[in-house]
Coordinates of C-alpha atoms in Angstrom, one line a residue:
Chain A
M1 CA 15.4 191.9 85.6
L2 CA 13.1 189.0 86.9
S3 CA 11.5 188.9 90.0
A4 CA 12.4 187.1 93.1
E5 CA 9.5 185.0 92.7
S6 CA 10.3 184.0 89.0
L7 CA 13.7 183.2 89.8
K8 CA 12.7 180.9 92.5
K9 CA 10.5 179.3 90.0
I10 CA 13.4 178.8 87.7
D11 CA 15.6 177.4 90.1
R12 CA 12.9 174.7 90.9
E13 CA 13.2 173.8 87.2
I14 CA 16.9 173.9 87.3
A15 CA 16.8 171.3 90.1
K16 CA 15.0 168.8 88.3
F17 CA 18.2 168.3 86.1
P18 CA 21.6 166.7 86.6
A19 CA 24.4 169.0 87.8
G20 CA 25.6 170.7 84.6
Q21 CA 22.5 170.5 82.7
K22 CA 20.8 173.9 83.6
Q23 CA 20.3 174.6 79.9
S24 CA 17.5 171.8 80.3
A25 CA 15.5 174.6 82.3
V26 CA 15.6 177.1 79.3
M27 CA 12.0 176.0 78.2
A28 CA 10.4 176.4 81.4
A29 CA 12.5 179.6 82.3
L30 CA 11.3 181.4 79.0
A31 CA 7.7 180.4 80.0
I32 CA 8.1 181.8 83.7
A33 CA 9.7 185.1 82.3
Q34 CA 6.8 185.5 79.5
D35 CA 4.4 185.1 82.2
E36 CA 6.0 188.0 84.2
K37 CA 7.0 190.3 81.5
G38 CA 4.3 189.5 78.9
W39 CA 6.7 188.9 76.1
L40 CA 10.4 188.0 75.5
A41 CA 12.5 191.1 74.8
T42 CA 16.0 190.5 73.9
E43 CA 17.6 191.8 77.3
T44 CA 15.0 189.3 79.0
M45 CA 16.6 186.2 76.9
D46 CA 20.1 187.6 77.5
Y47 CA 19.5 187.7 81.2
L48 CA 18.2 184.1 81.0
A49 CA 21.4 183.1 79.1
H50 CA 23.5 184.3 81.6
Y51 CA 21.4 183.0 84.3
L52 CA 21.5 179.6 82.7
G53 CA 25.0 179.5 81.5
M54 CA 24.0 179.4 77.9
P55 CA 25.1 181.6 74.8
P56 CA 22.6 184.1 74.2
I57 CA 21.8 182.7 70.7
A58 CA 20.9 179.2 71.8
V59 CA 18.2 181.0 74.2
Y60 CA 16.9 183.0 71.0
E61 CA 16.8 179.8 69.0
V62 CA 14.6 178.0 71.5
A63 CA 12.3 181.0 71.8
S64 CA 11.9 181.4 68.2
F65 CA 11.4 177.5 67.7
Y66 CA 8.5 177.0 69.8
N67 CA 5.2 178.7 68.9
M68 CA 4.0 179.8 72.2
Y69 CA 6.9 182.3 73.2
N70 CA 5.9 185.9 72.6
L71 CA 8.8 187.3 70.8
A72 CA 7.2 190.8 70.2
P73 CA 4.8 192.7 72.7
G74 CA 1.0 191.9 72.0
G75 CA -2.2 192.5 73.7
K76 CA -3.3 191.9 77.4
H77 CA -4.6 188.9 76.5
K78 CA -3.8 186.3 73.8
L79 CA -6.2 184.1 72.5
T80 CA -5.1 181.1 70.3
I81 CA -7.9 179.3 68.4
C82 CA -7.0 175.7 66.8
T83 CA -8.4 175.5 63.3
N84 CA -6.6 172.1 62.7
L85 CA -8.8 169.6 60.9
P86 CA -10.7 167.7 64.0
C87 CA -11.7 171.4 65.3
A88 CA -12.5 172.6 61.8
L89 CA -14.8 169.5 61.5
S90 CA -16.8 170.9 64.6
G91 CA -16.9 174.5 63.6
A92 CA -13.3 176.1 64.2
A93 CA -13.5 178.2 61.2
D94 CA -16.7 179.6 62.1
A95 CA -15.7 180.2 65.6
A96 CA -12.3 182.1 64.6
E97 CA -14.4 184.0 62.0
H98 CA -16.8 185.2 64.8
L99 CA -13.6 186.2 66.9
K100 CA -12.3 188.1 63.9
Q101 CA -15.6 190.0 63.2
C102 CA -16.1 190.8 67.3
L103 CA -12.5 191.9 67.9
G104 CA -11.9 193.5 64.2
V105 CA -8.7 191.9 63.7
G106 CA -7.1 189.3 61.6
F107 CA -4.9 186.5 63.0
N108 CA -1.5 187.7 64.5
E109 CA -3.1 191.4 65.2
T110 CA -4.1 193.1 68.3
T111 CA -7.0 195.2 68.9
A112 CA -6.9 198.9 68.8
D113 CA -7.4 199.1 72.5
G114 CA -4.5 196.5 73.3
R115 CA -6.8 194.2 74.9
I116 CA -6.6 191.3 72.7
T117 CA -4.1 189.6 70.3
L118 CA -5.6 186.8 68.0
K119 CA -3.4 184.0 67.0
E120 CA -4.2 180.7 65.0
G121 CA -2.8 177.7 66.7
E122 CA -2.2 174.0 65.8
C123 CA -3.5 171.0 67.5
M124 CA -3.8 171.2 71.3
G125 CA -4.4 167.8 72.2
A126 CA -8.4 168.2 73.3
C127 CA -10.0 167.5 69.8
G128 CA -12.9 166.1 71.6
D129 CA -14.0 169.3 73.1
A130 CA -13.7 170.8 69.6
P131 CA -13.2 173.8 68.9
V132 CA -10.7 174.7 71.4
L133 CA -8.9 177.9 72.3
L134 CA -6.1 178.9 74.8
V135 CA -6.1 182.2 76.6
N136 CA -2.8 183.2 77.5
N137 CA -1.1 179.9 76.8
K138 CA -2.5 178.2 80.2
R139 CA -6.3 178.1 80.2
M140 CA -8.0 175.9 77.7
C141 CA -11.3 176.5 76.7
G142 CA -13.3 173.8 74.8
S143 CA -16.7 173.6 72.5
M144 CA -16.4 177.1 71.9
S145 CA -19.7 178.2 70.2
R146 CA -20.7 181.6 69.6
D147 CA -22.2 182.3 73.0
K148 CA -19.2 180.9 74.7
L149 CA -17.1 183.0 72.7
D150 CA -19.0 186.1 73.6
Q151 CA -18.9 185.3 77.2
L152 CA -15.2 184.7 77.1
L153 CA -14.8 188.1 75.3
A154 CA -16.9 189.9 78.2
E155 CA -14.9 188.3 80.6
L156 CA -11.4 189.2 79.3
K157 CA -11.5 192.9 80.3
Chain B
M1 CA -18.4 158.7 86.4
L2 CA -16.6 158.9 83.5
D3 CA -17.5 156.1 80.8
Y4 CA -14.8 155.0 78.5
G5 CA -17.0 151.7 77.8
P6 CA -17.6 148.3 78.9
D7 CA -14.0 147.1 78.0
A8 CA -12.0 149.6 79.8
I9 CA -9.3 148.2 82.3
L10 CA -7.4 151.3 82.7
M11 CA -9.7 154.1 82.7
T12 CA -12.2 152.9 85.0
G13 CA -13.7 153.8 88.3
L14 CA -12.8 157.3 87.4
D15 CA -15.2 160.4 88.1
G16 CA -12.9 163.2 87.0
S17 CA -11.7 164.2 90.6
N18 CA -10.6 161.0 92.1
W19 CA -7.1 161.2 90.7
H20 CA -5.2 161.6 94.1
L21 CA -3.0 159.1 95.5
K22 CA -5.3 157.8 98.0
D23 CA -8.1 157.4 95.6
Y24 CA -5.7 155.5 93.2
E25 CA -4.6 153.4 96.0
A26 CA -8.3 152.4 97.1
R27 CA -8.5 151.3 93.3
G28 CA -5.6 148.9 94.3
G29 CA -3.0 151.3 92.8
Y30 CA 0.8 150.7 93.4
G31 CA -0.1 147.1 93.9
A32 CA 2.0 146.2 91.0
L33 CA 4.9 147.9 92.2
K34 CA 4.5 146.3 95.8
K35 CA 3.9 143.1 94.3
I36 CA 7.4 143.5 92.2
L37 CA 9.5 144.8 95.3
N38 CA 7.7 142.3 98.0
E39 CA 7.9 139.2 95.8
K40 CA 11.4 140.2 94.6
I41 CA 10.3 139.6 90.9
T42 CA 13.6 140.2 88.7
P43 CA 13.9 143.0 86.4
E44 CA 14.2 140.3 83.6
A45 CA 10.9 138.6 84.5
V46 CA 9.3 142.0 84.3
V47 CA 10.6 142.7 80.8
A48 CA 9.5 139.1 80.1
E49 CA 5.8 139.7 81.3
V50 CA 5.4 143.0 79.3
K51 CA 7.0 140.9 76.1
K52 CA 4.4 138.2 76.6
S53 CA 1.6 140.8 77.0
G54 CA 2.1 141.8 73.4
L55 CA 1.7 145.6 74.5
R56 CA 2.9 147.8 71.6
G57 CA 3.6 151.2 71.8
R58 CA 0.7 153.6 72.1
G59 CA 2.1 156.7 70.6
G60 CA 1.9 156.0 67.0
A61 CA 4.8 153.5 65.9
G62 CA 3.4 150.3 67.7
F63 CA 6.6 149.0 68.7
P64 CA 6.6 146.1 71.0
A65 CA 7.2 147.6 74.5
G66 CA 9.0 144.8 76.0
L67 CA 11.4 144.4 73.3
K68 CA 12.3 148.1 73.5
W69 CA 12.6 147.5 77.3
S70 CA 15.0 144.8 76.3
F71 CA 17.4 147.1 74.3
M72 CA 18.8 149.0 77.5
P73 CA 22.0 148.1 78.1
K74 CA 22.2 145.9 81.4
Q75 CA 25.7 145.9 82.4
Y76 CA 26.2 150.0 82.1
T77 CA 26.5 151.4 85.4
G78 CA 26.3 155.2 84.7
A79 CA 23.1 157.3 84.4
K80 CA 20.4 156.0 82.4
Y81 CA 17.1 157.8 81.8
L82 CA 13.4 156.9 81.5
V83 CA 11.3 159.4 79.4
C84 CA 7.6 159.6 79.0
N85 CA 6.3 160.9 75.8
S86 CA 3.1 163.1 76.4
D87 CA 3.7 165.4 73.9
E88 CA 0.5 164.7 72.5
G89 CA 0.1 166.8 69.3
E90 CA -0.9 164.6 66.6
P91 CA -4.2 166.2 65.4
G92 CA -6.9 164.2 66.5
T93 CA -5.2 162.6 69.4
F94 CA -6.2 163.5 73.0
K95 CA -6.1 160.3 75.0
D96 CA -2.7 160.9 77.0
R97 CA -4.6 164.0 78.5
D98 CA -7.3 161.9 80.1
I99 CA -4.6 159.9 81.4
L100 CA -2.9 162.7 82.9
R101 CA -5.6 164.4 84.6
Y102 CA -8.0 161.6 85.6
N103 CA -5.5 159.0 86.3
P104 CA -1.8 160.2 86.6
H105 CA -0.7 157.6 89.4
M106 CA -1.0 154.9 86.9
L107 CA 1.4 156.5 84.7
I108 CA 3.6 157.1 87.7
E109 CA 3.5 153.7 88.7
G110 CA 4.0 152.2 85.3
M111 CA 7.2 154.5 85.0
L112 CA 8.5 153.2 88.2
I113 CA 8.2 149.6 87.0
G114 CA 9.8 150.5 83.9
A115 CA 12.5 152.0 86.0
Y116 CA 13.0 149.2 88.1
A117 CA 12.9 146.8 85.1
M118 CA 15.7 148.7 83.3
G119 CA 17.7 149.9 86.2
I120 CA 17.1 153.3 85.7
G121 CA 17.3 156.2 88.4
T122 CA 15.6 159.2 86.8
G123 CA 12.5 160.0 84.6
Y124 CA 11.1 162.7 82.9
N125 CA 7.5 163.2 81.6
Y126 CA 7.3 165.5 78.7
I127 CA 4.3 167.0 78.5
H128 CA 2.6 169.1 75.7
G129 CA 2.7 172.6 76.6
E130 CA -0.8 173.4 75.4
I131 CA -2.2 171.5 78.1
W132 CA -1.0 173.3 81.1
A133 CA -3.6 172.4 83.7
E134 CA -2.7 168.8 83.2
Y135 CA 1.2 169.7 83.7
E136 CA 0.2 171.3 87.0
L137 CA -2.0 168.5 88.0
F138 CA 0.8 165.9 87.3
E139 CA 3.3 168.0 89.1
Q140 CA 0.7 167.5 92.1
A141 CA 0.7 163.9 91.7
L142 CA 4.4 163.4 91.7
A143 CA 4.4 165.5 95.1
E144 CA 1.9 163.1 96.5
A145 CA 4.1 160.1 95.3
R146 CA 7.2 161.6 96.6
A147 CA 5.6 162.4 100.2
A148 CA 4.3 158.7 100.1
G149 CA 7.8 157.3 99.3
Y150 CA 6.9 155.8 95.9
L151 CA 9.6 158.1 94.5
G152 CA 12.8 159.1 95.7
K153 CA 15.5 156.9 97.6
N154 CA 14.6 153.6 99.4
I155 CA 11.2 153.2 97.8
L156 CA 8.9 151.2 100.0
G157 CA 12.1 150.5 102.1
T158 CA 14.1 148.8 99.4
E159 CA 17.1 149.7 97.6
F160 CA 15.1 150.7 94.7
A161 CA 15.6 154.5 93.8
F162 CA 13.9 156.4 91.2
E163 CA 13.1 160.2 90.7
L164 CA 10.5 161.4 88.2
H165 CA 9.9 165.0 87.0
A166 CA 7.7 166.6 84.7
V167 CA 8.7 169.0 81.9
H168 CA 6.9 170.7 79.3
G169 CA 7.0 171.7 75.7
Y170 CA 5.8 175.1 74.5
G171 CA 4.2 174.6 71.1
A172 CA 6.2 172.3 68.6
Y173 CA 4.7 169.3 67.2
I174 CA 7.9 167.8 66.2
C175 CA 9.0 167.3 70.1
G176 CA 6.3 164.3 69.7
E177 CA 9.1 162.7 67.6
E178 CA 11.3 161.0 70.3
T179 CA 14.6 162.5 69.6
G180 CA 13.3 165.8 69.1
L181 CA 11.8 165.5 72.4
L182 CA 15.3 164.5 74.0
E183 CA 16.5 167.7 72.4
S184 CA 14.0 169.7 73.8
I185 CA 14.6 168.3 77.2
E186 CA 18.3 169.1 77.0
G187 CA 17.0 172.9 76.0
K188 CA 17.2 173.1 72.4
K189 CA 15.3 173.6 69.5
G190 CA 13.4 170.1 69.1
Q191 CA 14.9 168.9 66.0
P192 CA 15.0 165.2 65.6
R193 CA 18.2 163.3 65.6
F194 CA 19.7 160.9 63.1
K195 CA 19.2 157.0 64.2
P196 CA 21.3 155.1 64.7
P197 CA 22.6 155.5 67.3
F198 CA 19.2 154.9 69.1
P199 CA 18.1 156.6 72.3
A200 CA 18.9 153.0 74.0
S201 CA 22.7 153.5 73.3
F202 CA 22.8 157.6 73.0
G203 CA 19.7 159.3 74.6
L204 CA 19.1 162.1 76.9
Y205 CA 22.5 163.7 77.6
G206 CA 24.1 161.0 75.6
K207 CA 23.1 158.2 78.2
P208 CA 21.1 155.1 77.6
T209 CA 17.3 156.1 77.4
T210 CA 14.0 154.5 76.8
I211 CA 11.1 156.5 75.5
N212 CA 7.5 155.4 75.9
N213 CA 4.2 156.8 75.2
T214 CA 1.9 157.7 78.1
E215 CA -0.8 155.1 77.3
T216 CA 2.0 152.5 77.0
F217 CA 3.2 153.1 80.5
A218 CA -0.1 153.4 82.0
A219 CA -0.7 149.6 81.0
V220 CA 2.2 148.4 82.9
P221 CA 0.6 148.0 86.1
W222 CA -2.5 146.0 85.1
I223 CA -0.1 143.8 83.0
I224 CA 2.3 142.8 86.2
N225 CA -1.2 142.6 88.3
N226 CA -3.1 140.3 85.8
G227 CA -0.3 138.7 83.7
G228 CA 1.1 139.4 80.1
D229 CA -1.2 136.5 79.2
A230 CA -4.3 138.0 80.5
F231 CA -3.5 141.4 78.8
L232 CA -2.7 139.5 75.2
A233 CA -6.0 137.7 75.7
L234 CA -7.9 140.9 75.9
G235 CA -6.8 141.9 72.1
K236 CA -5.6 139.6 69.4
P237 CA -2.3 137.9 68.8
N238 CA 0.4 140.8 68.3
N239 CA -2.2 143.3 69.2
G240 CA -2.3 142.8 73.0
G241 CA -4.9 144.7 75.5
T242 CA -7.2 147.5 75.2
K243 CA -6.6 150.8 73.4
L244 CA -7.8 154.1 74.1
F245 CA -9.3 155.7 70.9
S246 CA -9.8 159.4 70.6
V247 CA -12.9 159.9 68.4
S248 CA -13.5 163.3 66.7
G249 CA -15.0 165.0 63.8
H250 CA -18.5 164.4 62.8
V251 CA -19.8 162.0 65.6
N252 CA -22.6 162.7 68.0
R253 CA -20.4 161.9 71.0
P254 CA -16.8 162.9 70.3
G255 CA -14.2 161.5 73.2
N256 CA -12.1 158.6 74.2
Y257 CA -13.1 155.1 74.2
E258 CA -11.2 152.2 75.5
V259 CA -11.9 149.3 73.6
R260 CA -10.3 145.8 73.0
L261 CA -7.7 145.9 70.2
G262 CA -9.6 144.0 67.2
T263 CA -13.0 145.6 67.8
P264 CA -14.8 146.4 64.8
F265 CA -14.8 150.2 63.7
A266 CA -18.4 150.2 63.5
K267 CA -18.7 149.3 67.1
L268 CA -16.5 152.3 68.2
L269 CA -18.5 154.6 65.9
E270 CA -21.7 153.2 67.9
M271 CA -20.1 154.1 71.0
A272 CA -19.5 157.6 69.7
G273 CA -22.9 157.8 69.2
G274 CA -23.0 157.5 65.5
M275 CA -22.9 160.2 62.7
R276 CA -23.8 163.6 63.8
G277 CA -27.0 164.6 62.1
G278 CA -27.4 161.0 60.9
R279 CA -25.4 161.6 57.9
K280 CA -23.3 159.1 55.7
I281 CA -20.0 158.3 56.5
K282 CA -17.4 159.4 53.9
A283 CA -13.9 158.9 55.2
V284 CA -11.9 158.3 58.4
I285 CA -8.3 158.9 59.3
P286 CA -8.1 156.1 61.9
G287 CA -4.8 156.8 63.6
G288 CA -4.1 160.6 63.7
S289 CA -3.5 162.9 61.0
S290 CA -0.6 161.4 59.5
A291 CA -2.1 158.1 58.7
P292 CA -3.7 157.6 55.5
V293 CA -7.2 158.3 55.0
L294 CA -9.5 155.4 54.4
P295 CA -13.1 155.7 52.6
G296 CA -16.0 155.1 54.7
H297 CA -17.1 151.9 53.3
I298 CA -13.5 150.3 53.9
I299 CA -13.2 151.5 57.5
M300 CA -16.8 150.2 58.2
Q301 CA -15.4 146.9 57.4
T302 CA -12.2 147.1 59.3
D303 CA -11.4 145.9 63.0
L304 CA -9.4 148.0 65.0
D305 CA -6.0 146.8 65.8
Y306 CA -2.5 147.4 64.3
D307 CA -2.2 144.3 61.9
S308 CA -6.0 144.9 60.3
I309 CA -5.7 148.6 59.8
A310 CA -2.4 148.2 58.0
K311 CA -4.1 145.7 56.0
A312 CA -6.8 148.0 55.0
G313 CA -4.0 150.5 53.9
S314 CA -3.5 152.9 56.8
M315 CA -2.1 152.7 60.5
L316 CA -3.6 152.4 63.7
G317 CA -1.1 155.1 64.8
S318 CA -2.0 156.9 68.0
G319 CA -5.9 155.7 67.9
A320 CA -7.1 159.1 66.8
V321 CA -10.1 158.4 64.8
I322 CA -11.0 161.5 62.7
V323 CA -14.5 160.9 61.2
M324 CA -15.7 162.9 58.1
D325 CA -19.3 162.7 56.8
E326 CA -20.5 163.4 53.3
T327 CA -20.7 167.2 53.6
T328 CA -16.8 167.2 54.0
C329 CA -14.7 168.7 51.2
M330 CA -11.8 166.4 51.1
V331 CA -9.6 169.1 49.4
R332 CA -10.3 171.5 52.1
A333 CA -9.6 168.9 54.8
L334 CA -6.1 168.0 53.1
E335 CA -5.5 171.7 52.6
R336 CA -5.5 172.2 56.5
L337 CA -3.5 169.1 57.1
S338 CA -1.1 170.1 54.5
Y339 CA -0.7 173.4 56.1
F340 CA -0.2 171.8 59.7
Y341 CA 2.9 169.9 58.2
F342 CA 4.3 172.8 56.7
E343 CA 3.9 175.0 59.8
E344 CA 5.5 172.1 61.7
S345 CA 8.5 170.9 59.9
C346 CA 11.6 171.7 61.8
G347 CA 13.4 172.7 58.5
Q348 CA 16.2 170.6 59.4
C349 CA 15.8 168.4 56.1
T350 CA 15.4 170.1 52.7
P351 CA 12.7 167.6 51.2
C352 CA 10.4 168.0 54.2
R353 CA 11.1 172.1 54.5
E354 CA 10.5 172.6 51.0
G355 CA 8.2 169.9 50.0
T356 CA 5.7 170.7 52.7
G357 CA 5.2 174.2 51.7
W358 CA 5.2 173.0 48.1
M359 CA 2.4 170.7 48.8
Y360 CA 0.4 173.0 50.7
R361 CA 0.6 175.9 48.2
M362 CA -0.6 173.3 45.5
V363 CA -3.3 171.9 47.5
H364 CA -4.4 175.5 48.6
R365 CA -4.7 176.6 45.0
I366 CA -6.7 173.6 44.0
E367 CA -9.0 174.5 46.9
H368 CA -9.3 178.2 45.6
G369 CA -10.1 177.3 42.2
K370 CA -6.5 177.9 40.9
G371 CA -5.6 174.3 40.5
R372 CA -3.8 173.0 37.2
Q373 CA -4.1 170.0 35.6
E374 CA -0.6 168.7 36.4
D375 CA -1.0 169.4 40.1
L376 CA -2.4 166.1 41.1
D377 CA 0.6 164.3 39.7
L378 CA 3.0 166.8 40.8
L379 CA 1.6 166.5 44.4
T380 CA 2.1 162.6 44.2
N381 CA 5.6 163.0 43.0
V382 CA 6.6 165.8 45.8
A383 CA 5.3 163.4 48.3
D384 CA 7.0 160.3 47.1
N385 CA 10.3 162.6 47.0
I386 CA 9.8 163.7 50.7
A387 CA 8.7 160.3 52.2
G388 CA 12.0 158.2 53.3
R389 CA 14.2 161.2 52.4
T390 CA 14.4 162.8 55.8
I391 CA 15.9 162.6 59.3
C392 CA 12.4 161.6 61.0
A393 CA 9.1 160.5 60.1
L394 CA 7.6 163.9 59.9
G395 CA 8.4 163.9 56.3
D396 CA 6.3 160.6 55.9
A397 CA 3.6 162.0 58.0
A398 CA 3.2 165.0 55.6
A399 CA 3.5 162.8 52.4
L400 CA 0.9 159.9 53.3
P401 CA -2.1 162.4 53.8
V402 CA -1.5 163.7 50.3
K403 CA -0.9 160.4 48.8
S404 CA -4.0 158.9 50.3
F405 CA -6.5 161.9 49.8
I406 CA -5.6 161.9 46.4
N407 CA -5.6 158.1 46.0
H408 CA -9.2 157.7 47.3
F409 CA -10.7 161.0 46.4
R410 CA -9.2 161.7 43.1
D411 CA -12.2 163.0 41.4
E412 CA -12.9 165.6 44.2
F413 CA -9.7 166.9 43.3
Q414 CA -10.2 166.8 39.6
Y415 CA -13.7 168.3 39.9
H416 CA -12.1 171.4 41.8
I417 CA -9.5 171.7 39.2
D418 CA -11.8 171.3 36.1
H419 CA -14.8 173.4 37.3
K420 CA -12.9 175.7 39.7
R421 CA -15.4 174.9 42.7
C422 CA -16.4 172.4 45.0
M423 CA -18.3 169.2 44.1
V424 CA -19.9 168.6 47.9
S425 CA -22.7 171.0 48.0
V426 CA -24.6 169.7 51.0
P427 CA -26.1 172.9 52.6
G428 CA -25.1 173.6 56.1
G429 CA -22.3 171.1 55.7
Y430 CA -18.7 171.5 57.3
F431 CA -16.2 172.5 54.7
S432 CA -19.2 172.7 52.5
A433 CA -19.4 174.4 48.9
E434 CA -21.4 177.0 50.4
S435 CA -18.6 178.4 52.8
A436 CA -15.9 177.7 50.2
A437 CA -18.1 180.2 47.8
V438 CA -18.2 182.6 50.6
E439 CA -14.5 182.7 51.1
R440 CA -13.9 182.9 47.2
A441 CA -16.2 186.1 47.1
A442 CA -14.3 187.6 49.9

């Protein structure tokens, strides 16, 4: 269900917590599973529930509560642009508009070629580099002018 | 070299790449921990020193750190936990990220000292999910500290033992609330708990737990090295030390600046390069999006410390200073903030779950030329009925911007309702009438 490498990573997370508290690793385990699979199918979550000794519903609850988990398949890349006030004061609305026009999609939509899913995000804690966006949850890009957005889109094949 | 300003004592000597253990040690790092262990300074004396320093919680609430530490039960022999709140998601705040990526060992040393002072064996640093690179860097810093014998059993050859782990969120503002954060570490939805019981008696896994902000812990080594009195003397009575301020919005040089508490706001604005384009300052949110907004003329006369900002009608909060110039439409600014609280409400308490959406919809329709005359009073009324009626402070945090924006900028909201358009009409401005008009036409 998950690769040996992913399971090894999950085991490392479990080891951070006291005996009998495997559930604490669910946040990390879901992120690791998502990295491997691209999104969290019910079967993936059920597998993790079994692996961590949790009721499946408790895993679904966590996966649906936190914004960065993908509960449906999306594009090859996910771009999440912050439009919160500090970013908006530094051009996030324009940046988001530019992305929508270049990609021909709105928020929560995926390009026809399945390349990119566009999401609107909340504060990422990097407002000094506004406007900021995240690529696939893990790579933060700052000061996203039109030029830098164009470069990024060209890079994301 | 990274420049946090001439007052910097925590973020000094940093160049962005010298975060490693050997660099930190070369700057005198882990000296405070060694001093405590070598001189056999008692845990009580450490807590007393932190109390004396006037160090107040840097995450937003401003609670005295030493006092919080003294709440931990001393006789309790079972597991106790130390938790660092690096879940920095309050709009405008980005200081803890710099500590994590540029000076992580200072945080580790601060947590070690806290663990020693409170007799705690295990700690967790909960890091905002969106700053993944910092999470990975912090893991590396932990590995360095373990390899050097600063973490684990028999630290520096003594009986003292402490293990520290990094954990991460994955996109939930509410986990910055301390009990929501504990729930999240336990592998649950981050819904805040009723208090009391407070974490010092019932915290992580139901055990006594102390939770401090990243910057709070990071200040502790300096306090031990230089004394609580010296730290206090840097600031003002009851407002000890320096503080990192995250400046964002319409300034020339957004970024983090470390200044002494009590520094005039005008000085900080100058450090941040002044207003972008030489425009006039209109409003400032001085402590993160949850803090009441202050008009420019008030903040320009205000000093940056907990008590002065409170007197001016807002809060120092996390030290996130969001600066807005004369081109800013306050209705649109509030619309975005209201959406944020609506989006991030955990849904547990009815006043917050329903009220944040209600407020957002009202501000949204005012912004889009569909406001009703009764909306302004109704907004205030809804805000009043959320504040103080929820388990955690997110309800208050959602209500305060609404109340303060309407209080200080009522004429702008009224103009939107009366004229169905924005009264701010500076071409090329941010949130200006021009862009609002484009949106309406669409």
